[in-house]
CSV table of C-alpha atoms in Angstrom, one decimal:
chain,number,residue,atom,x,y,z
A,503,UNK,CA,-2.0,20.7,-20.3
A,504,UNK,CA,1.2,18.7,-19.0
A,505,UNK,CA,-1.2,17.5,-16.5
A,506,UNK,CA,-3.8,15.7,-18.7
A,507,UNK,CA,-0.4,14.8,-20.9
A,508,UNK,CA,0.8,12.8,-17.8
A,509,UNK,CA,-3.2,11.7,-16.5
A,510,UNK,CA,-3.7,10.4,-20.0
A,511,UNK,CA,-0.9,8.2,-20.1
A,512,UNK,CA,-1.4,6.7,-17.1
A,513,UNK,CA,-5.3,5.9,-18.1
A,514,UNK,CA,-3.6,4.4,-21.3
A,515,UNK,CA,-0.9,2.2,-19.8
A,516,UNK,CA,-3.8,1.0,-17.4
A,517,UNK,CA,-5.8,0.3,-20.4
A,518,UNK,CA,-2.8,-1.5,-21.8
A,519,UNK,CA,-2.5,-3.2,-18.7
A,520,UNK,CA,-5.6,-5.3,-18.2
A,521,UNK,CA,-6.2,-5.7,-22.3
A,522,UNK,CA,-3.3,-8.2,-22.5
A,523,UNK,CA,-2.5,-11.4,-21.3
A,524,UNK,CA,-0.7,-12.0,-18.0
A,525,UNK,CA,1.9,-14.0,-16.7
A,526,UNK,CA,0.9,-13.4,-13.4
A,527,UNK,CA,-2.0,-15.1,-12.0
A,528,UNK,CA,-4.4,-12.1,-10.4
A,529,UNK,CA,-3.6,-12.8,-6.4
A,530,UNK,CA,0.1,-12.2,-7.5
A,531,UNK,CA,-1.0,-9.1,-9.1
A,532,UNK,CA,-2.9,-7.7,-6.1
A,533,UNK,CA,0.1,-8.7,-3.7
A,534,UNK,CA,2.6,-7.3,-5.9
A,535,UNK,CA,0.5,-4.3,-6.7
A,536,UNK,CA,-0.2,-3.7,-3.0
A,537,UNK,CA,3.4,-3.4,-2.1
A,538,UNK,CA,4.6,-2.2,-4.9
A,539,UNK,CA,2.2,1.2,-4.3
A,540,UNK,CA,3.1,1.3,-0.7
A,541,UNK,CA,6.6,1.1,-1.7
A,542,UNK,CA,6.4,4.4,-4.4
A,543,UNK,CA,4.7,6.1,-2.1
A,544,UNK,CA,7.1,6.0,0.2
A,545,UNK,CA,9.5,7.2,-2.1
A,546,UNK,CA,7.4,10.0,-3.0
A,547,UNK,CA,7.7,11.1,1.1
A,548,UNK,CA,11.4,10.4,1.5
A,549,UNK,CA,12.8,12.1,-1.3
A,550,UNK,CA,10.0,15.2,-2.0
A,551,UNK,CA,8.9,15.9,1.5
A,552,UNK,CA,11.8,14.7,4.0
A,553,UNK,CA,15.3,14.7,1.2
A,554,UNK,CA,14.0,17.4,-1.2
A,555,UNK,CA,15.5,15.5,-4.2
A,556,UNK,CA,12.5,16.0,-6.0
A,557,UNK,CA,11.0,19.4,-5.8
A,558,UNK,CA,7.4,19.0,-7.2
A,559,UNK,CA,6.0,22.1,-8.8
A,560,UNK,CA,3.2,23.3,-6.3
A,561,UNK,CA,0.0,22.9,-8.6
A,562,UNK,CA,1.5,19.0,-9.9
A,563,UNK,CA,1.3,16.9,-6.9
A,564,UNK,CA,-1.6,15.3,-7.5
A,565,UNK,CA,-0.6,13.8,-11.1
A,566,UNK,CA,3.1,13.5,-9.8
A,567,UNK,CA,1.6,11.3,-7.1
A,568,UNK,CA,-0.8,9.4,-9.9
A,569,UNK,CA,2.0,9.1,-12.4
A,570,UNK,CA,5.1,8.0,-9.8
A,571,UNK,CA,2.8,5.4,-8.0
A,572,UNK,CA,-0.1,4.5,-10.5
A,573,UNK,CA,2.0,4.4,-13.6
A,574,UNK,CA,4.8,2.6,-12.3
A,575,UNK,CA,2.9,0.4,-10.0
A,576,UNK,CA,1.2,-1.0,-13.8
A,577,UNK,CA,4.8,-0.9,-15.6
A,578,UNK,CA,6.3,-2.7,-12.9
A,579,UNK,CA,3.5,-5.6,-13.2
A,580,UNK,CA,4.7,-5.6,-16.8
A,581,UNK,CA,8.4,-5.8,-15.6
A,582,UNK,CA,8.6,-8.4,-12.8
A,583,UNK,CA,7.3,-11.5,-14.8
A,584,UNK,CA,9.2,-10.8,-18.3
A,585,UNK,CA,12.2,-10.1,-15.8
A,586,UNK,CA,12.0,-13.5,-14.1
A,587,UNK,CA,10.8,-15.5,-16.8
A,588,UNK,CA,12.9,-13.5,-20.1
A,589,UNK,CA,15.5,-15.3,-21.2
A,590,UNK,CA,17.8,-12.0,-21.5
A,591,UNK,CA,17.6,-10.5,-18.0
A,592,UNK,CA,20.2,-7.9,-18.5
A,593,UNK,CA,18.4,-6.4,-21.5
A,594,UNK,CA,14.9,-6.4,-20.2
A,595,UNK,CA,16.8,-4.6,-17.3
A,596,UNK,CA,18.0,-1.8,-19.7
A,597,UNK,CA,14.8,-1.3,-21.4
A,598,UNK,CA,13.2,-1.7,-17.8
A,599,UNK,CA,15.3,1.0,-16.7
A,600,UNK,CA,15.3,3.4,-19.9
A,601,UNK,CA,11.0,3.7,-19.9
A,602,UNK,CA,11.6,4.5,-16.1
A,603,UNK,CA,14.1,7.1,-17.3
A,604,UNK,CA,11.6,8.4,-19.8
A,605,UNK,CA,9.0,9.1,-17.7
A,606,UNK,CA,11.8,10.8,-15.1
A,607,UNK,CA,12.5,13.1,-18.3
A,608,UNK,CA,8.8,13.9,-19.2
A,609,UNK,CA,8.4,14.6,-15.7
A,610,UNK,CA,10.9,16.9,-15.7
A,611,UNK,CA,10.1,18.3,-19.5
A,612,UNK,CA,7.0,19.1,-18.4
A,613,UNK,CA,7.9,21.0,-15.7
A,614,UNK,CA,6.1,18.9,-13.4
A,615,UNK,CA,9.0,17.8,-10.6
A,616,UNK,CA,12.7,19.2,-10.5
A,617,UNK,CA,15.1,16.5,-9.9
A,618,UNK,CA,18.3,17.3,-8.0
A,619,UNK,CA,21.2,15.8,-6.5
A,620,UNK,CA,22.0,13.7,-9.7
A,621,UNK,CA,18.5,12.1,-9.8
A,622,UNK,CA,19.0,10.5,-13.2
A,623,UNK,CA,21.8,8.1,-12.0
A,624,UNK,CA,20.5,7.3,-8.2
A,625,UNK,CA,17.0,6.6,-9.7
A,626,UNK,CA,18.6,4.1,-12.0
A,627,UNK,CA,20.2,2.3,-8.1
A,628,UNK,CA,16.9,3.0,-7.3
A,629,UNK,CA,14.2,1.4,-9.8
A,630,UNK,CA,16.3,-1.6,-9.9
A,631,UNK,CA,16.6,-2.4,-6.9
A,632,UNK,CA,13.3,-1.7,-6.7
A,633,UNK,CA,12.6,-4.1,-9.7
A,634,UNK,CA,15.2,-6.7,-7.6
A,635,UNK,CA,13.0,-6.5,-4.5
A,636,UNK,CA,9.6,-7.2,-6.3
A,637,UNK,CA,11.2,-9.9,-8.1
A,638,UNK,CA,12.3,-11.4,-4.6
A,639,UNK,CA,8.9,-10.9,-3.4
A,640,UNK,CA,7.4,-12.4,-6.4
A,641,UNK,CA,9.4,-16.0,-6.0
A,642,UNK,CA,8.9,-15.8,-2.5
A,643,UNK,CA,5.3,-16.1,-2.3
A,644,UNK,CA,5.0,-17.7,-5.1
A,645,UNK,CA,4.3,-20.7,-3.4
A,646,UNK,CA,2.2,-19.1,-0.4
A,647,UNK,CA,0.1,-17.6,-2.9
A,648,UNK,CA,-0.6,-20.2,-5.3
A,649,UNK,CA,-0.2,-23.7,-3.6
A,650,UNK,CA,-0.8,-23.1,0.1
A,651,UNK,CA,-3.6,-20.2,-0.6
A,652,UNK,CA,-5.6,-23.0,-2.2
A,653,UNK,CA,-5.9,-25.2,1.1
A,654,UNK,CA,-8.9,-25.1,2.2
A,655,UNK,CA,-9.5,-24.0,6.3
A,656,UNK,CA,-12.4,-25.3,7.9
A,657,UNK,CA,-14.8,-21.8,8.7
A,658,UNK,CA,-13.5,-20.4,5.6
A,659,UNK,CA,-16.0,-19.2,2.8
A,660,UNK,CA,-13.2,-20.6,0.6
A,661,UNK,CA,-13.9,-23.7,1.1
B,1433,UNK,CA,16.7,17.2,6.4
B,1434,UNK,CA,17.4,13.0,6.9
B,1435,UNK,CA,15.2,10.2,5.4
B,1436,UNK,CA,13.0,8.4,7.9
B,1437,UNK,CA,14.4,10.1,10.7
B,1438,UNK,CA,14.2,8.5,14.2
B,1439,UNK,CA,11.5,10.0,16.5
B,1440,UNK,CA,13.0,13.4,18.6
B,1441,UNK,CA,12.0,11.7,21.7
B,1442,UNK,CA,10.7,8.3,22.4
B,1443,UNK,CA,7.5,8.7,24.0
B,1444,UNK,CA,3.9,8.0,24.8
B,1445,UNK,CA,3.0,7.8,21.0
B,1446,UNK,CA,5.9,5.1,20.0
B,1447,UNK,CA,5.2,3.7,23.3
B,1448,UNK,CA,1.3,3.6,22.0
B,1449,UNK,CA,2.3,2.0,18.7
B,1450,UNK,CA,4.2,-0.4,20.0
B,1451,UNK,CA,1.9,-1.7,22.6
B,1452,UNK,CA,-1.0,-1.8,19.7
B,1453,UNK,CA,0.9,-3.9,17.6
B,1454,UNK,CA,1.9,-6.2,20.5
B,1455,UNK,CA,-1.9,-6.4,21.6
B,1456,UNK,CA,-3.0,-7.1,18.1
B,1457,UNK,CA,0.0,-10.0,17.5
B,1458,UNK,CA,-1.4,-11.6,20.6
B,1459,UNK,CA,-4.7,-11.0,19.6
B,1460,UNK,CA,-3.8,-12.9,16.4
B,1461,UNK,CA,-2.2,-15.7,17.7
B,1462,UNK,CA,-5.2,-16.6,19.8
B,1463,UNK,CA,-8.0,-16.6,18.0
B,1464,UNK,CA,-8.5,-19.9,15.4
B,1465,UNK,CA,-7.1,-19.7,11.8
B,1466,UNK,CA,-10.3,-18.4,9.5
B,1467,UNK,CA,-8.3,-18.1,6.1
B,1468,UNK,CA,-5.3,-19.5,4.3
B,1469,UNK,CA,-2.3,-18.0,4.5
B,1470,UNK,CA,-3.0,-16.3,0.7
B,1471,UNK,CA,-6.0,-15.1,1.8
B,1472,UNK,CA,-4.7,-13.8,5.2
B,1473,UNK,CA,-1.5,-12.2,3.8
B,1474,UNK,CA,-3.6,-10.3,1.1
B,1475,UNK,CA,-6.4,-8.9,4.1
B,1476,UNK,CA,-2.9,-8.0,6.1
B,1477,UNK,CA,-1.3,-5.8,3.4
B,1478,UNK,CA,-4.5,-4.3,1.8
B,1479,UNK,CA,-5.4,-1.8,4.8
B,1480,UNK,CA,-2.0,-0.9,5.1
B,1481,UNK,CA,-1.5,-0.1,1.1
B,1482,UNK,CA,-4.8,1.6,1.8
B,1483,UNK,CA,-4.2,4.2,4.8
B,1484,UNK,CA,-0.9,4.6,2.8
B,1485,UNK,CA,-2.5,5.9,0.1
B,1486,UNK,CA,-5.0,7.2,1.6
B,1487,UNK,CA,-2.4,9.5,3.6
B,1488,UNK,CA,-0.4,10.2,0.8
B,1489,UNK,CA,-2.6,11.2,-1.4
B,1490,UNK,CA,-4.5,13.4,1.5
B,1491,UNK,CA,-1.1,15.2,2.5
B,1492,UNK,CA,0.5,18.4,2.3
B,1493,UNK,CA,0.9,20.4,0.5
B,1494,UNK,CA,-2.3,19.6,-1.7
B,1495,UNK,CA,-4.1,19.5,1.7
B,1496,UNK,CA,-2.5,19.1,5.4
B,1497,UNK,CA,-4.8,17.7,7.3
B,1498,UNK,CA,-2.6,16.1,9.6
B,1499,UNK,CA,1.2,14.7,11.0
B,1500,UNK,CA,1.5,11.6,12.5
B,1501,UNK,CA,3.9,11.5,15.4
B,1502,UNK,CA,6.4,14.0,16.3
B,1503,UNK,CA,7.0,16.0,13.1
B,1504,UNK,CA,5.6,16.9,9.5
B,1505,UNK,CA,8.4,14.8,8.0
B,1506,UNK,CA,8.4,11.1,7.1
B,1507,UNK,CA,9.7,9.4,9.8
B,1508,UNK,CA,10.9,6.0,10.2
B,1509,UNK,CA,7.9,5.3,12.8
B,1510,UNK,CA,5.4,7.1,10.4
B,1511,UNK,CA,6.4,3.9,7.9
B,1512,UNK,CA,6.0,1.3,11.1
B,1513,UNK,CA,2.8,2.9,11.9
B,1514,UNK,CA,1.0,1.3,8.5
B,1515,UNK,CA,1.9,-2.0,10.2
B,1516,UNK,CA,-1.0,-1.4,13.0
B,1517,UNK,CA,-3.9,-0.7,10.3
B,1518,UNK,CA,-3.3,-4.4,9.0
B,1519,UNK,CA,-4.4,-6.5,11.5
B,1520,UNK,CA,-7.8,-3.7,11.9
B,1521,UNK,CA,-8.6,-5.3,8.3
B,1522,UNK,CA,-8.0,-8.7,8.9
B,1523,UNK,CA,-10.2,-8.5,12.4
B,1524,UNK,CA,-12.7,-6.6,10.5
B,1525,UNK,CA,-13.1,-9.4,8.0
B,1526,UNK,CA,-13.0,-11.9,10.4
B,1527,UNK,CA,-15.7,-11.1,12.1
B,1528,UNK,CA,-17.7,-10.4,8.9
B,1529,UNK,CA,-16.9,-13.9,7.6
B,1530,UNK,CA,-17.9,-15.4,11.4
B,1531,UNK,CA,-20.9,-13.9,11.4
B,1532,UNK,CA,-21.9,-14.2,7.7
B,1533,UNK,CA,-23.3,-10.8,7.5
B,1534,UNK,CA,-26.1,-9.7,4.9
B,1535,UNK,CA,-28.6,-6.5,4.6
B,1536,UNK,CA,-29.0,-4.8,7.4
B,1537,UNK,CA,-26.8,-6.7,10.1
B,1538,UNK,CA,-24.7,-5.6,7.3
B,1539,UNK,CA,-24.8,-1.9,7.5
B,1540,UNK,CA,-25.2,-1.8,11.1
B,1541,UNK,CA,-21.9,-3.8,11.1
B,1542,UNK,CA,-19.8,-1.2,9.4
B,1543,UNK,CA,-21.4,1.3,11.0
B,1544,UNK,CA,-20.1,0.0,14.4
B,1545,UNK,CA,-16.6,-0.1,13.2
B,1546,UNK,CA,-16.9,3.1,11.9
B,1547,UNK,CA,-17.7,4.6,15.2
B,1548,UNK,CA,-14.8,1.5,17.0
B,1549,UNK,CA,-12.6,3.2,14.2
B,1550,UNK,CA,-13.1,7.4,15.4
B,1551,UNK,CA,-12.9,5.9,19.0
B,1552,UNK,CA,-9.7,4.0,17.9
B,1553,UNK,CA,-8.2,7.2,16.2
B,1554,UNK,CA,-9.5,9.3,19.3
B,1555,UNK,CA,-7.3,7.3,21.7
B,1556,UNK,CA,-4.8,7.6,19.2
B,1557,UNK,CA,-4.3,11.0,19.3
B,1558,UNK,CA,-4.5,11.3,23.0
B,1559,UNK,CA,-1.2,9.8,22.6
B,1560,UNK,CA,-0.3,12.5,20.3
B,1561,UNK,CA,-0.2,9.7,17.2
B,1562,UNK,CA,-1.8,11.9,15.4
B,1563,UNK,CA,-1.5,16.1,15.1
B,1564,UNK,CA,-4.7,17.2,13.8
B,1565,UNK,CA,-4.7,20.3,11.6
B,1566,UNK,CA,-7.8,20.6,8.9
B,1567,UNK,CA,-8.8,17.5,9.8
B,1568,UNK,CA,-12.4,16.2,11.0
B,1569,UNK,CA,-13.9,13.1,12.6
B,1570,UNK,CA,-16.9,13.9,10.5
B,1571,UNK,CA,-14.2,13.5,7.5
B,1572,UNK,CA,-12.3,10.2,9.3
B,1573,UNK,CA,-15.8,8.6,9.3
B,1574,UNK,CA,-16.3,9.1,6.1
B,1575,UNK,CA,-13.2,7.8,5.2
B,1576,UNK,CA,-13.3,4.9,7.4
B,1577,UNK,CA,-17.1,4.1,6.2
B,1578,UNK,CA,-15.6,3.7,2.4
B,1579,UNK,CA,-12.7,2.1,3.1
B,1580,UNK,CA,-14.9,-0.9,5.4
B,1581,UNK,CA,-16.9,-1.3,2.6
B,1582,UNK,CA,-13.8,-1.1,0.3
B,1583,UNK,CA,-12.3,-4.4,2.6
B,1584,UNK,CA,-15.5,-5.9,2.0
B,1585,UNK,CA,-15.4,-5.8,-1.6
B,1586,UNK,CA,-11.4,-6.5,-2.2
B,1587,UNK,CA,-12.5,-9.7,0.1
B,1588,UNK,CA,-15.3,-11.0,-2.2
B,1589,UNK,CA,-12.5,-10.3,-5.0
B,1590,UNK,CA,-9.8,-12.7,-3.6
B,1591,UNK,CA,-12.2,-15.1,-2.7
B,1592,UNK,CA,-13.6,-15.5,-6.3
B,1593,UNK,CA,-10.3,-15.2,-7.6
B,1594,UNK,CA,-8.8,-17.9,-5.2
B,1595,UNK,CA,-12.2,-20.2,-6.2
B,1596,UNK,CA,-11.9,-19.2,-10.2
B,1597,UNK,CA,-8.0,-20.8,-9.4
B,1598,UNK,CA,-9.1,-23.4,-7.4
B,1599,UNK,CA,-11.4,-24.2,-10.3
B,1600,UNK,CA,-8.8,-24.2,-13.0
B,1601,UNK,CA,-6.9,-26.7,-11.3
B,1602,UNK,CA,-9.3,-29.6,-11.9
C-alpha cells in the first residue's frame, strides 16, 4: 500500500510534469535531468549504503529509489527555472524546501526509510545546495546549450 | 563507515581506470569534431547517468550482482568510474553517425559493440574493476544490447530537438 502511495505520486507529478508549459527549452531539461539523477543517486549510496543516515526498510528500496531520484529529479525541473527567473528567490526557496521536506516525512510516515542523525535539518543544507548547484549548472550552459549547440559542424546530421 | 572512502590500496584497478580515461581523452582529442559542443556534452553525460542508474537501481540489497573496486561501499573511485562509460557513448555514436547506419548494418553494428562491450567488461574485471557476484555476461549483454539501442534513440531525440530549435529561431 505505502508503496503504490509513493509509485502513484511519482506517475502523477510526471504527468504534471510534461502537461504544462516549460521554461526550459527540452536540451536543458535532458542535461539538467541527466545530472540531476546521477546526482540523487549518489546520494542514495552515500548516505543508505556507505553513512547509514537513511536506513531503508528492506522490502522499500525499489520505490525509495523511484521516489528520491525520479520524483525529485521532475520537482527539481519545476524548481531550477522559477528559482532563477522568480522574482522572490528566498520564498520559492522555502516552498522549494518545505515540498522536499514533505516528501522526507511521507517517506518516513510510511515507514518506507528511517532517517537518523538529524536528517530533517542536514537535508534542508542538502536540497539547497543541491538546488544552488543545478541553478549553477543551468546558467552555465545556458549558453553551450542553446547558442553554440546550434552551430552547425561539417559531418554532422545536424546540419 | 566514511562517505566515498578512498580505495584501501591503490592498485591495478585504479591504475586500470585511470589509464582508460587517459586512452580515451587522447582518443578524443584526435579524432575530428562530429557534433557541437550541445550535442557532444549531452552523448558524454547520458551513458554515465545511464550505468549510474543502471547500477543503482541493480544493487544490493534488492539484488547484488556485483562491487566495483575494492569494497561493497560507495567509494570515491566507484563515482570517477562513471566518467569512463561516457566517452563509450560518444565513440559509439560517432561511429554510427560516420557510417550512417540503417537495417541490417544496423543490427550487426550493435551487435559488435555488444560483444566490444563483454570484452571491455572482461578486461575490466581482470583488473579486479569489477567483483562479480550473481552477475552474468549473458545478463551484461543484455544490458549492454538495450542500452546501445537506448544511445541510439536519445541521439535521434537531441538531434530533432536541436533541429525543432534550430527551426524556431527563423
Amino acid at each position: 500500500m505505502k508503496e503504490a502511495a509513493l509509485f502513484t505520486f511519482t506517475l502523477l507529478l510526471g504527468v504534471y510534469y510534461f502537461s504544462t508549459p516549460k521554461r526550459l527549452n527540452p536540451l536543458e531539461q535532458i542535461f539538467i535531468g541527466l545530472i540531476c539523477s546521477f546526482i540523487l543517486s549518489c546520494y542514495i549510496s552515500i548516505f543508505a549504503d556507505d553513512l547509514g543516515w537513511w536506513k531503508v526498510n528492506k522490502d522499500s528500496h525499489l520505490v525509495f529509489k523511484i521516489v528520491e531520484i525520479v520524483a525529485k529529479t521532475f520537482l527539481l525541473l519545476m524548481f531550477i527555472p522559477i528559482f532563477l527567473n522568480g522574482r522572490n528567490r528566498f520564498l520559492v526557496l522555502l516552498f522549494y524546501l518545505f515540498i522536499f521536506q514533505l516528501i522526507s516525512w511521507a517517506n518516513e510516515g510510511l515507514k518506507v526509510v528511517e532517517y537518523k542523525n538529524w536528517w530533517i535539518l542536514v537535508g534542508v543544507v542538502l536540497d539547497t545546495l543541491t538546488l544552488m548547484f543545478l541553478t549553477f549548472l543551468q546558467k552555465k550552459f545556458h549558453q553551450v546549450l542553446m547558442k553554440e549547440g546550434l552551430v552547425d559542424y561539417e559531418g554532422s546530421s545536424t546540419s | 563507515m566514511k562517505a566515498l572512502p578512498l580505495p584501501k590500496s591503490f592498485d591495478e584497478n585504479e591504475w586500470f581506470f585511470i589509464l582508460t580515461v587517459l586512452g580515451m581523452l587522447f582518443l578524443y582529442r584526435i579524432i575530428p569534431k562530429r557534433f557541437s559542443t550541445s550535442t557532444t556534452l549531452l552523448l558524454l553525460i547520458f551513458p554515465a547517468t545511464i550505468s549510474r542508474l543502471t547500477d543503482k537501481f541493480l544493487s544490493a540489497p534488492d539484488k547484488d550482482l556485483y562491487d566495483v573496486f575494492d569494497s561493497p561501499a560507495f567509494e570515491l573511485f566507484d563515482l570517477f568510474a562513471y566518467t569512463m562509460y561516457a566517452p563509450f557513448g560518444y565513440f559509439f555514436i560517432y561511429l554510427y553517425d560516420y557510417w550512417k547506419l540503417k537495417g541490417l548494418r544496423l543490427v550487426a553494428y550493435i551487435m559488435v559493440w555488444g560483444v566490444f562491450s563483454i570484452g571491455f567488461e572482461w578486461i575490466s574485471h581482470q583488473f579486479h574493476v569489477f567483483k562479480y557476484k550473481d552477475f552474468t555476461f549473458s545478463l551484461a549483454f543484455s544490458i549492454y544490447i538495450s542500452s546501445h539501442i537506448l544511445t541510439i534513440l536519445y541521439y535521434h531525440l537531441i538531434i530533432s530537438l536541436t533541429s525543432s530549435l534550430k527551426m524556431s529561431k527563423f
